[in-house]
């Protein structure tokens, strides 16, 4: 009974002490909450008849009384002795001291210096947008064909070269209006050993300008006024024939068409171009060499011809892959008395950045000219070449 009273008194003393300020720094309580240990002073104080420590500290006496109660009634709870604790080492006395990191500056780093303009402009600079897009491409290609004199199929040796230059300047203000301009120049020469009259003859000759002004009607459709003019640079000749079949401004064609223009974008934008439909069109044809007039549908003694009708044109570029590109131009005009149809096809095989090979196929129909006994009004032209090419 006496032991129980001492234990209750110890708990009561601890509760009273805990209510006092600064109890969080009183280290006398730790013995009750630490693993149960047998402390020597508890037994010494109890067995000493004339102990000088008894009654000096109520909290310490209560803690010791509680520990003594456990030692006597529940010795199985005691897991260590004070002697074992002393062997394991003392408690550090500097645990309450703050730990400070000592940083040594090896070298003082100056603050970075940023170059700032002395005068910062405050005015807003407005630049006028450039709605013009300019581009071009050209090539110079060669072809050589040798046939021995006794070749079993006949034929003749020849050398040829063809050069082409295409320039474009297109305007698009991204707000209804566009204006496309294209200048095409192509000239090629052929040399044949069997031709005794001409050292060189042109085998490809074109000077053509196309201009279109369009007002957007709906998506990809434009109201369009189109101007198309074309002629050639030099005389058109045939082997061992002194006759001139064509020349500069003989003929010269001027077409004006009013209609609709459709912008083509297909196959992930690999097929691009335009298709123009002009139900109202005017074709003016001029022939400078008077003798050539009948060959181009003009009456005897006339230099010019004016026709009204309808017109269809198409310019398409299909980049099939990184190597092969197909360029196609289709032109058709009819006055409902005569018809003229042209379909130019150029297949470009890109060998490298500056080397390419071309295959050119050009069927043509014109019932205003002289009818051939075999092909009628149908005409056809083809050539292949390899050489240098450049885009800019």
PDB file of N, CA and C in Angstrom, residues 47-132:
ATOM      1  N   UNK A  47      18.231   3.176   0.849  1.00  0.00           N
ATOM      2  CA  UNK A  47      18.925   2.371   1.876  1.00  0.00           C
ATOM      3  C   UNK A  47      19.725   3.234   2.840  1.00  0.00           C
ATOM      4  N   UNK A  48      20.026   4.483   2.426  1.00  0.00           N
ATOM      5  CA  UNK A  48      20.815   5.364   3.290  1.00  0.00           C
ATOM      6  C   UNK A  48      19.895   5.925   4.387  1.00  0.00           C
ATOM      7  N   UNK A  49      20.246   5.658   5.646  1.00  0.00           N
ATOM      8  CA  UNK A  49      19.394   6.102   6.758  1.00  0.00           C
ATOM      9  C   UNK A  49      19.425   7.617   6.883  1.00  0.00           C
ATOM     10  N   UNK A  50      20.538   8.209   6.723  1.00  0.00           N
ATOM     11  CA  UNK A  50      20.671   9.669   6.874  1.00  0.00           C
ATOM     12  C   UNK A  50      21.083  10.269   5.539  1.00  0.00           C
ATOM     13  N   UNK A  51      20.193  10.126   4.551  1.00  0.00           N
ATOM     14  CA  UNK A  51      20.508  10.668   3.211  1.00  0.00           C
ATOM     15  C   UNK A  51      20.329  12.180   3.199  1.00  0.00           C
ATOM     16  N   UNK A  52      21.309  12.858   2.685  1.00  0.00           N
ATOM     17  CA  UNK A  52      21.232  14.332   2.594  1.00  0.00           C
ATOM     18  C   UNK A  52      20.447  14.823   1.384  1.00  0.00           C
ATOM     19  N   UNK A  53      20.158  13.898   0.409  1.00  0.00           N
ATOM     20  CA  UNK A  53      19.461  14.320  -0.836  1.00  0.00           C
ATOM     21  C   UNK A  53      17.960  14.282  -0.693  1.00  0.00           C
ATOM     22  N   UNK A  54      17.450  13.566   0.327  1.00  0.00           N
ATOM     23  CA  UNK A  54      15.996  13.430   0.472  1.00  0.00           C
ATOM     24  C   UNK A  54      15.392  14.733   0.955  1.00  0.00           C
ATOM     25  N   UNK A  55      14.272  15.136   0.259  1.00  0.00           N
ATOM     26  CA  UNK A  55      13.547  16.333   0.647  1.00  0.00           C
ATOM     27  C   UNK A  55      14.034  17.605   0.007  1.00  0.00           C
ATOM     28  N   UNK A  56      15.131  17.559  -0.693  1.00  0.00           N
ATOM     29  CA  UNK A  56      15.628  18.787  -1.350  1.00  0.00           C
ATOM     30  C   UNK A  56      14.924  19.071  -2.674  1.00  0.00           C
ATOM     31  N   UNK A  57      14.540  18.019  -3.381  1.00  0.00           N
ATOM     32  CA  UNK A  57      13.912  18.194  -4.707  1.00  0.00           C
ATOM     33  C   UNK A  57      12.711  17.272  -4.753  1.00  0.00           C
ATOM     34  N   UNK A  58      11.493  17.836  -4.708  1.00  0.00           N
ATOM     35  CA  UNK A  58      10.273  17.027  -4.677  1.00  0.00           C
ATOM     36  C   UNK A  58      10.103  16.205  -5.946  1.00  0.00           C
ATOM     37  N   UNK A  59      10.429  16.798  -7.102  1.00  0.00           N
ATOM     38  CA  UNK A  59      10.270  16.084  -8.370  1.00  0.00           C
ATOM     39  C   UNK A  59      11.216  14.907  -8.435  1.00  0.00           C
ATOM     40  N   UNK A  60      12.478  15.134  -8.049  1.00  0.00           N
ATOM     41  CA  UNK A  60      13.459  14.052  -8.084  1.00  0.00           C
ATOM     42  C   UNK A  60      13.064  12.943  -7.118  1.00  0.00           C
ATOM     43  N   UNK A  61      12.537  13.329  -5.927  1.00  0.00           N
ATOM     44  CA  UNK A  61      12.114  12.309  -4.965  1.00  0.00           C
ATOM     45  C   UNK A  61      10.954  11.499  -5.517  1.00  0.00           C
ATOM     46  N   UNK A  62      10.006  12.185  -6.199  1.00  0.00           N
ATOM     47  CA  UNK A  62       8.844  11.465  -6.743  1.00  0.00           C
ATOM     48  C   UNK A  62       9.265  10.523  -7.857  1.00  0.00           C
ATOM     49  N   UNK A  63      10.178  10.965  -8.727  1.00  0.00           N
ATOM     50  CA  UNK A  63      10.652  10.104  -9.813  1.00  0.00           C
ATOM     51  C   UNK A  63      11.368   8.888  -9.238  1.00  0.00           C
ATOM     52  N   UNK A  64      12.212   9.128  -8.237  1.00  0.00           N
ATOM     53  CA  UNK A  64      12.948   8.003  -7.647  1.00  0.00           C
ATOM     54  C   UNK A  64      11.995   7.020  -6.985  1.00  0.00           C
ATOM     55  N   UNK A  65      10.936   7.551  -6.294  1.00  0.00           N
ATOM     56  CA  UNK A  65       9.965   6.670  -5.651  1.00  0.00           C
ATOM     57  C   UNK A  65       9.230   5.814  -6.671  1.00  0.00           C
ATOM     58  N   UNK A  66       8.862   6.430  -7.868  1.00  0.00           N
ATOM     59  CA  UNK A  66       8.179   5.668  -8.913  1.00  0.00           C
ATOM     60  C   UNK A  66       9.078   4.577  -9.476  1.00  0.00           C
ATOM     61  N   UNK A  67      10.363   4.921  -9.653  1.00  0.00           N
ATOM     62  CA  UNK A  67      11.295   3.923 -10.185  1.00  0.00           C
ATOM     63  C   UNK A  67      11.490   2.794  -9.183  1.00  0.00           C
ATOM     64  N   UNK A  68      11.570   3.133  -7.891  1.00  0.00           N
ATOM     65  CA  UNK A  68      11.757   2.114  -6.877  1.00  0.00           C
ATOM     66  C   UNK A  68      10.578   1.154  -6.835  1.00  0.00           C
ATOM     67  N   UNK A  69       9.370   1.686  -7.013  1.00  0.00           N
ATOM     68  CA  UNK A  69       8.171   0.836  -7.055  1.00  0.00           C
ATOM     69  C   UNK A  69       8.264  -0.186  -8.190  1.00  0.00           C
ATOM     70  N   UNK A  70       8.787   0.260  -9.354  1.00  0.00           N
ATOM     71  CA  UNK A  70       8.915  -0.666 -10.479  1.00  0.00           C
ATOM     72  C   UNK A  70       9.999  -1.687 -10.201  1.00  0.00           C
ATOM     73  N   UNK A  71      11.134  -1.216  -9.590  1.00  0.00           N
ATOM     74  CA  UNK A  71      12.223  -2.153  -9.304  1.00  0.00           C
ATOM     75  C   UNK A  71      11.747  -3.278  -8.412  1.00  0.00           C
ATOM     76  N   UNK A  72      10.864  -2.944  -7.421  1.00  0.00           N
ATOM     77  CA  UNK A  72      10.444  -3.935  -6.448  1.00  0.00           C
ATOM     78  C   UNK A  72       9.333  -4.839  -6.967  1.00  0.00           C
ATOM     79  N   UNK A  73       8.379  -4.268  -7.745  1.00  0.00           N
ATOM     80  CA  UNK A  73       7.218  -5.037  -8.165  1.00  0.00           C
ATOM     81  C   UNK A  73       7.341  -5.619  -9.584  1.00  0.00           C
ATOM     82  N   UNK A  74       8.018  -4.886 -10.461  1.00  0.00           N
ATOM     83  CA  UNK A  74       8.140  -5.390 -11.831  1.00  0.00           C
ATOM     84  C   UNK A  74       9.582  -5.343 -12.291  1.00  0.00           C
ATOM     85  N   UNK A  75      10.434  -6.143 -11.680  1.00  0.00           N
ATOM     86  CA  UNK A  75      11.831  -6.128 -12.113  1.00  0.00           C
ATOM     87  C   UNK A  75      12.023  -6.637 -13.552  1.00  0.00           C
ATOM     88  N   UNK A  76      11.016  -7.355 -14.058  1.00  0.00           N
ATOM     89  CA  UNK A  76      11.119  -7.874 -15.437  1.00  0.00           C
ATOM     90  C   UNK A  76      11.095  -6.765 -16.485  1.00  0.00           C
ATOM     91  N   UNK A  77      10.615  -5.563 -16.085  1.00  0.00           N
ATOM     92  CA  UNK A  77      10.561  -4.443 -17.046  1.00  0.00           C
ATOM     93  C   UNK A  77      11.889  -3.725 -17.174  1.00  0.00           C
ATOM     94  N   UNK A  78      12.813  -3.978 -16.251  1.00  0.00           N
ATOM     95  CA  UNK A  78      14.111  -3.302 -16.286  1.00  0.00           C
ATOM     96  C   UNK A  78      14.968  -3.964 -17.348  1.00  0.00           C
ATOM     97  N   UNK A  79      15.389  -3.192 -18.363  1.00  0.00           N
ATOM     98  CA  UNK A  79      16.146  -3.736 -19.503  1.00  0.00           C
ATOM     99  C   UNK A  79      17.630  -3.426 -19.439  1.00  0.00           C
ATOM    100  N   UNK A  80      18.059  -2.488 -18.578  1.00  0.00           N
ATOM    101  CA  UNK A  80      19.476  -2.121 -18.511  1.00  0.00           C
ATOM    102  C   UNK A  80      19.786  -1.569 -17.134  1.00  0.00           C
ATOM    103  N   UNK A  81      21.099  -1.419 -16.863  1.00  0.00           N
ATOM    104  CA  UNK A  81      21.568  -0.833 -15.606  1.00  0.00           C
ATOM    105  C   UNK A  81      22.391   0.402 -15.895  1.00  0.00           C
ATOM    106  N   UNK A  82      22.562   1.230 -14.875  1.00  0.00           N
ATOM    107  CA  UNK A  82      23.347   2.452 -15.031  1.00  0.00           C
ATOM    108  C   UNK A  82      24.790   2.132 -15.370  1.00  0.00           C
ATOM    109  N   UNK A  83      25.294   1.007 -14.863  1.00  0.00           N
ATOM    110  CA  UNK A  83      26.676   0.600 -15.166  1.00  0.00           C
ATOM    111  C   UNK A  83      26.848   0.339 -16.648  1.00  0.00           C
ATOM    112  N   UNK A  84      25.841  -0.303 -17.278  1.00  0.00           N
ATOM    113  CA  UNK A  84      25.909  -0.593 -18.728  1.00  0.00           C
ATOM    114  C   UNK A  84      25.848   0.699 -19.538  1.00  0.00           C
ATOM    115  N   UNK A  85      25.053   1.628 -19.049  1.00  0.00           N
ATOM    116  CA  UNK A  85      24.980   2.909 -19.757  1.00  0.00           C
ATOM    117  C   UNK A  85      26.306   3.654 -19.719  1.00  0.00           C
ATOM    118  N   UNK A  86      26.968   3.595 -18.559  1.00  0.00           N
ATOM    119  CA  UNK A  86      28.248   4.298 -18.441  1.00  0.00           C
ATOM    120  C   UNK A  86      29.303   3.681 -19.345  1.00  0.00           C
ATOM    121  N   UNK A  87      29.215   2.369 -19.529  1.00  0.00           N
ATOM    122  CA  UNK A  87      30.165   1.717 -20.433  1.00  0.00           C
ATOM    123  C   UNK A  87      29.924   2.111 -21.892  1.00  0.00           C
ATOM    124  N   UNK A  88      28.676   2.339 -22.267  1.00  0.00           N
ATOM    125  CA  UNK A  88      28.357   2.691 -23.659  1.00  0.00           C
ATOM    126  C   UNK A  88      28.724   4.121 -24.017  1.00  0.00           C
ATOM    127  N   UNK A  89      28.963   4.985 -23.006  1.00  0.00           N
ATOM    128  CA  UNK A  89      29.355   6.352 -23.282  1.00  0.00           C
ATOM    129  C   UNK A  89      28.432   7.349 -22.657  1.00  0.00           C
ATOM    130  N   UNK A  90      28.941   8.523 -22.454  1.00  0.00           N
ATOM    131  CA  UNK A  90      28.153   9.566 -21.838  1.00  0.00           C
ATOM    132  C   UNK A  90      27.330  10.320 -22.870  1.00  0.00           C
ATOM    133  N   UNK A  91      26.309  10.974 -22.394  1.00  0.00           N
ATOM    134  CA  UNK A  91      25.475  11.804 -23.265  1.00  0.00           C
ATOM    135  C   UNK A  91      26.222  13.074 -23.589  1.00  0.00           C
ATOM    136  N   UNK A  92      26.199  13.420 -24.881  1.00  0.00           N
ATOM    137  CA  UNK A  92      26.896  14.642 -25.305  1.00  0.00           C
ATOM    138  C   UNK A  92      26.279  15.864 -24.654  1.00  0.00           C
ATOM    139  N   UNK A  93      27.163  16.751 -24.220  1.00  0.00           N
ATOM    140  CA  UNK A  93      26.702  17.959 -23.554  1.00  0.00           C
ATOM    141  C   UNK A  93      26.430  19.108 -24.534  1.00  0.00           C
ATOM    142  N   UNK A  94      26.836  18.927 -25.806  1.00  0.00           N
ATOM    143  CA  UNK A  94      26.678  20.021 -26.768  1.00  0.00           C
ATOM    144  C   UNK A  94      25.508  19.804 -27.722  1.00  0.00           C
ATOM    145  N   UNK A  95      24.568  18.897 -27.322  1.00  0.00           N
ATOM    146  CA  UNK A  95      23.451  18.622 -28.228  1.00  0.00           C
ATOM    147  C   UNK A  95      22.532  19.824 -28.373  1.00  0.00           C
ATOM    148  N   UNK A  96      22.524  20.693 -27.359  1.00  0.00           N
ATOM    149  CA  UNK A  96      21.649  21.858 -27.440  1.00  0.00           C
ATOM    150  C   UNK A  96      22.299  23.022 -28.185  1.00  0.00           C
ATOM    151  N   UNK A  97      23.601  22.906 -28.438  1.00  0.00           N
ATOM    152  CA  UNK A  97      24.286  24.000 -29.131  1.00  0.00           C
ATOM    153  C   UNK A  97      23.943  23.967 -30.630  1.00  0.00           C
ATOM    154  N   UNK A  98      23.610  25.107 -31.254  1.00  0.00           N
ATOM    155  CA  UNK A  98      23.271  25.125 -32.686  1.00  0.00           C
ATOM    156  C   UNK A  98      24.483  24.778 -33.550  1.00  0.00           C
ATOM    157  N   UNK A  99      24.190  24.043 -34.602  1.00  0.00           N
ATOM    158  CA  UNK A  99      25.248  23.644 -35.545  1.00  0.00           C
ATOM    159  C   UNK A  99      25.300  24.680 -36.660  1.00  0.00           C
ATOM    160  N   UNK A 100      26.431  25.268 -36.850  1.00  0.00           N
ATOM    161  CA  UNK A 100      26.603  26.298 -37.859  1.00  0.00           C
ATOM    162  C   UNK A 100      27.644  25.842 -38.887  1.00  0.00           C
ATOM    163  N   UNK A 101      27.321  26.041 -40.140  1.00  0.00           N
ATOM    164  CA  UNK A 101      28.254  25.720 -41.226  1.00  0.00           C
ATOM    165  C   UNK A 101      29.197  26.895 -41.457  1.00  0.00           C
ATOM    166  N   UNK A 102      30.456  26.564 -41.469  1.00  0.00           N
ATOM    167  CA  UNK A 102      31.466  27.592 -41.726  1.00  0.00           C
ATOM    168  C   UNK A 102      31.779  27.628 -43.222  1.00  0.00           C
ATOM    169  N   UNK A 103      31.418  28.711 -43.865  1.00  0.00           N
ATOM    170  CA  UNK A 103      31.617  28.867 -45.307  1.00  0.00           C
ATOM    171  C   UNK A 103      32.791  29.812 -45.539  1.00  0.00           C
ATOM    172  N   UNK A 104      33.729  29.335 -46.277  1.00  0.00           N
ATOM    173  CA  UNK A 104      34.899  30.148 -46.607  1.00  0.00           C
ATOM    174  C   UNK A 104      34.804  30.586 -48.069  1.00  0.00           C
ATOM    175  N   UNK A 105      34.874  31.876 -48.309  1.00  0.00           N
ATOM    176  CA  UNK A 105      34.836  32.407 -49.667  1.00  0.00           C
ATOM    177  C   UNK A 105      36.227  32.328 -50.275  1.00  0.00           C
ATOM    178  N   UNK A 106      36.343  31.525 -51.331  1.00  0.00           N
ATOM    179  CA  UNK A 106      37.644  31.388 -51.991  1.00  0.00           C
ATOM    180  C   UNK A 106      37.953  32.630 -52.802  1.00  0.00           C
ATOM    181  N   UNK A 107      36.950  33.090 -53.571  1.00  0.00           N
ATOM    182  CA  UNK A 107      37.163  34.257 -54.413  1.00  0.00           C
ATOM    183  C   UNK A 107      35.833  34.978 -54.561  1.00  0.00           C
ATOM    184  N   UNK A 108      35.865  36.229 -54.398  1.00  0.00           N
ATOM    185  CA  UNK A 108      34.647  37.012 -54.513  1.00  0.00           C
ATOM    186  C   UNK A 108      34.288  37.192 -55.988  1.00  0.00           C
ATOM    187  N   UNK A 109      33.055  36.822 -56.310  1.00  0.00           N
ATOM    188  CA  UNK A 109      32.586  36.911 -57.686  1.00  0.00           C
ATOM    189  C   UNK A 109      31.835  38.223 -57.855  1.00  0.00           C
ATOM    190  N   UNK A 110      32.277  38.973 -58.823  1.00  0.00           N
ATOM    191  CA  UNK A 110      31.615  40.247 -59.082  1.00  0.00           C
ATOM    192  C   UNK A 110      30.256  39.998 -59.725  1.00  0.00           C
ATOM    193  N   UNK A 111      29.336  40.888 -59.512  1.00  0.00           N
ATOM    194  CA  UNK A 111      28.021  40.774 -60.123  1.00  0.00           C
ATOM    195  C   UNK A 111      28.136  40.928 -61.644  1.00  0.00           C
ATOM    196  N   UNK A 112      27.353  40.113 -62.400  1.00  0.00           N
ATOM    197  CA  UNK A 112      27.441  40.226 -63.865  1.00  0.00           C
ATOM    198  C   UNK A 112      27.004  41.600 -64.351  1.00  0.00           C
ATOM    199  N   UNK A 113      27.698  42.031 -65.383  1.00  0.00           N
ATOM    200  CA  UNK A 113      27.418  43.347 -65.963  1.00  0.00           C
ATOM    201  C   UNK A 113      26.660  43.133 -67.277  1.00  0.00           C
ATOM    202  N   UNK A 114      25.492  43.661 -67.373  1.00  0.00           N
ATOM    203  CA  UNK A 114      24.676  43.540 -68.580  1.00  0.00           C
ATOM    204  C   UNK A 114      24.782  44.835 -69.378  1.00  0.00           C
ATOM    205  N   UNK A 115      25.040  44.629 -70.683  1.00  0.00           N
ATOM    206  CA  UNK A 115      25.117  45.796 -71.563  1.00  0.00           C
ATOM    207  C   UNK A 115      23.706  46.295 -71.845  1.00  0.00           C
ATOM    208  N   UNK A 116      23.411  47.418 -71.374  1.00  0.00           N
ATOM    209  CA  UNK A 116      22.098  48.015 -71.588  1.00  0.00           C
ATOM    210  C   UNK A 116      22.261  49.280 -72.413  1.00  0.00           C
ATOM    211  N   UNK A 117      21.398  49.457 -73.368  1.00  0.00           N
ATOM    212  CA  UNK A 117      21.501  50.693 -74.160  1.00  0.00           C
ATOM    213  C   UNK A 117      21.235  51.913 -73.295  1.00  0.00           C
ATOM    214  N   UNK A 118      21.972  52.927 -73.581  1.00  0.00           N
ATOM    215  CA  UNK A 118      21.798  54.151 -72.808  1.00  0.00           C
ATOM    216  C   UNK A 118      20.428  54.765 -73.038  1.00  0.00           C
ATOM    217  N   UNK A 119      20.004  54.721 -74.305  1.00  0.00           N
ATOM    218  CA  UNK A 119      18.697  55.287 -74.631  1.00  0.00           C
ATOM    219  C   UNK A 119      17.812  54.176 -75.169  1.00  0.00           C
ATOM    220  N   UNK A 120      16.795  53.831 -74.444  1.00  0.00           N
ATOM    221  CA  UNK A 120      15.862  52.796 -74.884  1.00  0.00           C
ATOM    222  C   UNK A 120      14.754  53.473 -75.689  1.00  0.00           C
ATOM    223  N   UNK A 121      14.580  53.067 -76.951  1.00  0.00           N
ATOM    224  CA  UNK A 121      13.546  53.722 -77.757  1.00  0.00           C
ATOM    225  C   UNK A 121      12.161  53.391 -77.234  1.00  0.00           C
ATOM    226  N   UNK A 122      11.361  54.371 -77.164  1.00  0.00           N
ATOM    227  CA  UNK A 122       9.993  54.205 -76.671  1.00  0.00           C
ATOM    228  C   UNK A 122       8.970  54.279 -77.788  1.00  0.00           C
ATOM    229  N   UNK A 123       9.400  54.683 -78.999  1.00  0.00           N
ATOM    230  CA  UNK A 123       8.465  54.787 -80.115  1.00  0.00           C
ATOM    231  C   UNK A 123       8.228  53.412 -80.726  1.00  0.00           C
ATOM    232  N   UNK A 124       7.026  53.158 -81.161  1.00  0.00           N
ATOM    233  CA  UNK A 124       6.663  51.906 -81.814  1.00  0.00           C
ATOM    234  C   UNK A 124       7.003  52.013 -83.304  1.00  0.00           C
ATOM    235  N   UNK A 125       7.815  51.058 -83.776  1.00  0.00           N
ATOM    236  CA  UNK A 125       8.211  51.050 -85.182  1.00  0.00           C
ATOM    237  C   UNK A 125       7.271  50.140 -85.959  1.00  0.00           C
ATOM    238  N   UNK A 126       6.602  50.678 -86.937  1.00  0.00           N
ATOM    239  CA  UNK A 126       5.656  49.936 -87.764  1.00  0.00           C
ATOM    240  C   UNK A 126       6.267  49.746 -89.148  1.00  0.00           C
ATOM    241  N   UNK A 127       6.440  48.471 -89.533  1.00  0.00           N
ATOM    242  CA  UNK A 127       6.994  48.168 -90.844  1.00  0.00           C
ATOM    243  C   UNK A 127       5.876  47.707 -91.769  1.00  0.00           C
ATOM    244  N   UNK A 128       5.923  48.199 -92.987  1.00  0.00           N
ATOM    245  CA  UNK A 128       4.915  47.824 -93.966  1.00  0.00           C
ATOM    246  C   UNK A 128       5.171  46.390 -94.428  1.00  0.00           C
ATOM    247  N   UNK A 129       4.158  45.521 -94.359  1.00  0.00           N
ATOM    248  CA  UNK A 129       4.376  44.119 -94.751  1.00  0.00           C
ATOM    249  C   UNK A 129       4.669  44.002 -96.245  1.00  0.00           C
ATOM    250  N   UNK A 130       5.478  43.018 -96.583  1.00  0.00           N
ATOM    251  CA  UNK A 130       5.823  42.752 -97.972  1.00  0.00           C
ATOM    252  C   UNK A 130       4.959  41.602 -98.474  1.00  0.00           C
ATOM    253  N   UNK A 131       4.039  41.913 -99.363  1.00  0.00           N
ATOM    254  CA  UNK A 131       3.117  40.908 -99.878  1.00  0.00           C
ATOM    255  C   UNK A 131       3.635  40.232-101.150  1.00  0.00           C
ATOM    256  N   UNK A 132       4.828  40.558-101.587  1.00  0.00           N
ATOM    257  CA  UNK A 132       5.376  40.008-102.820  1.00  0.00           C
ATOM    258  C   UNK A 132       6.212  38.765-102.530  1.00  0.00           C
TER     259      UNK A 132
END
